[in-house]
Amino acid sequence: MRALPKVELHLHLEGAAPPGFIRSLAAEKHVDISGIFDANGAYAFNGFADFLRVYEAASSVLRSPEDYARLTAAVLEDLAGQSVIYAETFVCPALCGAGDLPAWRDHLAAMTEVSARVAAAGGPVLRGIATAIRHFGPERARAAALCAAETAGDWLVGFGMAGNETLGKAGDFAWAFDCAREAGLRLTCHAGEWAGPEAIRETIGALGVERIGHGLSAVRDPALVEMLAERGIVLEICPGSNIALGLCAGWAAHPIAKLRDAGVKVTISTDDPPFFRTTLTREYERLAEAFGWEEADFAALNRVAAEAAFCDAGTRDDILQQTGASR
Ligand code: ADE
Ligand code: ZN
């Protein structure tokens, strides 16, 4: 499984930071964040709200373009170790430069430069999705969208929203998504992770996204499942994250297989791998055990992911070729 070429569409850059990386950056900057680790040095949290707190505390030590360059290099090295050939990563203008456009440009340039260097050396290809954070509110989402719109291009290919989806309505963020769409960015949004199927309908209706982050509550609404399948809306599913955060009782209880069998385009990602003590290989292995999926199933899932990637057509065709399916 480890050697199978993989495509990952849902990976938060700060959420992929190994705890040791964050600890050493905190030590360099003399910041005390010891409270977010357990006795073994792993991230420690209790439930979703606490996860967001720990996530933001860890992110608080990432303060400069150079920090983000180092983080991008570390994450790409981990992705290479999982045979990931292409990944899209969520990056937040609110965290990279506090919503300020010149600072965001500098952070983005640092991440882009490292990605280009790694890809040129035969490593994984990385693209960015600028992300608003829902619990920061619509005003800061607008600022994130403006940053994204100004820097849309070869590397920054999408716009999305993460954070606490139990706060506010999807429609409150329509201006930000419209702004990003007008700039040519492709759209995704976390929905149906903590909220029910109505939140997925609302997100698709109000924001016009083509992909949904998580979306697992769709399984409770057969008409919605049919609509997702018919419209080809892609779910970025992160089973290990859902299980670690207590949304599913275990691997066999995860709705990914039901959704796939119903014809929904599902993809597999890790969300925030060190927080959930997972890797993409581990996700594949657990899914293989739970549902009897074989290499051919994972290859097919990777083709779905490659086709749903927000990159340009040439890059997508390269990825498809590497996953064993040219068009
Ligand atoms: N940010 C990072 N991981 C997240 C998740 N699983 N849900 C919402 N926001 C997030
Ligand atoms: Zn996520």
JSON list of C-alpha atoms and ligand atoms in Angstrom, two decimals, residues 10 12 15 48 51-52 55 162-165 190 193-194 214 241 245 271-272 276, ligand 1:
[
{"chain": "A", "resi": 10, "resn": "HIS", "atom": "CA", "xyz": [-7.70, 17.52, 1.75]},
{"chain": "A", "resi": 12, "resn": "HIS", "atom": "CA", "xyz": [-4.31, 21.39, 6.11]},
{"chain": "A", "resi": 15, "resn": "GLY", "atom": "CA", "xyz": [-2.44, 20.48, 10.48]},
{"chain": "A", "resi": 48, "resn": "PHE", "atom": "CA", "xyz": [-13.44, 19.09, 18.28]},
{"chain": "A", "resi": 51, "resn": "PHE", "atom": "CA", "xyz": [-8.75, 20.22, 18.69]},
{"chain": "A", "resi": 52, "resn": "LEU", "atom": "CA", "xyz": [-9.30, 23.66, 17.12]},
{"chain": "A", "resi": 55, "resn": "TYR", "atom": "CA", "xyz": [-4.43, 23.51, 16.22]},
{"chain": "A", "resi": 162, "resn": "ALA", "atom": "CA", "xyz": [-12.62, 25.15, 7.28]},
{"chain": "A", "resi": 163, "resn": "GLY", "atom": "CA", "xyz": [-13.27, 25.77, 10.99]},
{"chain": "A", "resi": 164, "resn": "ASN", "atom": "CA", "xyz": [-16.32, 25.31, 13.15]},
{"chain": "A", "resi": 165, "resn": "GLU", "atom": "CA", "xyz": [-19.24, 24.67, 10.83]},
{"chain": "A", "resi": 190, "resn": "HIS", "atom": "CA", "xyz": [-16.03, 21.82, 4.82]},
{"chain": "A", "resi": 193, "resn": "GLU", "atom": "CA", "xyz": [-18.65, 16.98, 9.22]},
{"chain": "A", "resi": 194, "resn": "TRP", "atom": "CA", "xyz": [-20.34, 18.30, 12.38]},
{"chain": "A", "resi": 214, "resn": "HIS", "atom": "CA", "xyz": [-15.93, 15.57, 4.64]},
{"chain": "A", "resi": 241, "resn": "SER", "atom": "CA", "xyz": [-9.94, 12.18, 11.24]},
{"chain": "A", "resi": 245, "resn": "LEU", "atom": "CA", "xyz": [-12.77, 13.10, 16.53]},
{"chain": "A", "resi": 271, "resn": "ASP", "atom": "CA", "xyz": [-6.96, 16.16, 7.06]},
{"chain": "A", "resi": 272, "resn": "ASP", "atom": "CA", "xyz": [-4.37, 16.77, 9.83]},
{"chain": "A", "resi": 276, "resn": "PHE", "atom": "CA", "xyz": [-5.01, 12.05, 14.23]},
{"chain": "B", "resi": 1, "resn": "ADE", "atom": "N1", "xyz": [-9.31, 22.61, 10.39]},
{"chain": "B", "resi": 1, "resn": "ADE", "atom": "C1", "xyz": [-8.40, 21.63, 10.44]},
{"chain": "B", "resi": 1, "resn": "ADE", "atom": "N2", "xyz": [-9.00, 20.42, 10.49]},
{"chain": "B", "resi": 1, "resn": "ADE", "atom": "C2", "xyz": [-10.34, 20.66, 10.48]},
{"chain": "B", "resi": 1, "resn": "ADE", "atom": "C3", "xyz": [-11.49, 19.84, 10.53]},
{"chain": "B", "resi": 1, "resn": "ADE", "atom": "N3", "xyz": [-11.42, 18.51, 10.58]},
{"chain": "B", "resi": 1, "resn": "ADE", "atom": "N4", "xyz": [-12.70, 20.43, 10.51]},
{"chain": "B", "resi": 1, "resn": "ADE", "atom": "C4", "xyz": [-12.81, 21.76, 10.45]},
{"chain": "B", "resi": 1, "resn": "ADE", "atom": "N5", "xyz": [-11.76, 22.58, 10.40]},
{"chain": "B", "resi": 1, "resn": "ADE", "atom": "C5", "xyz": [-10.53, 22.04, 10.43]}
]
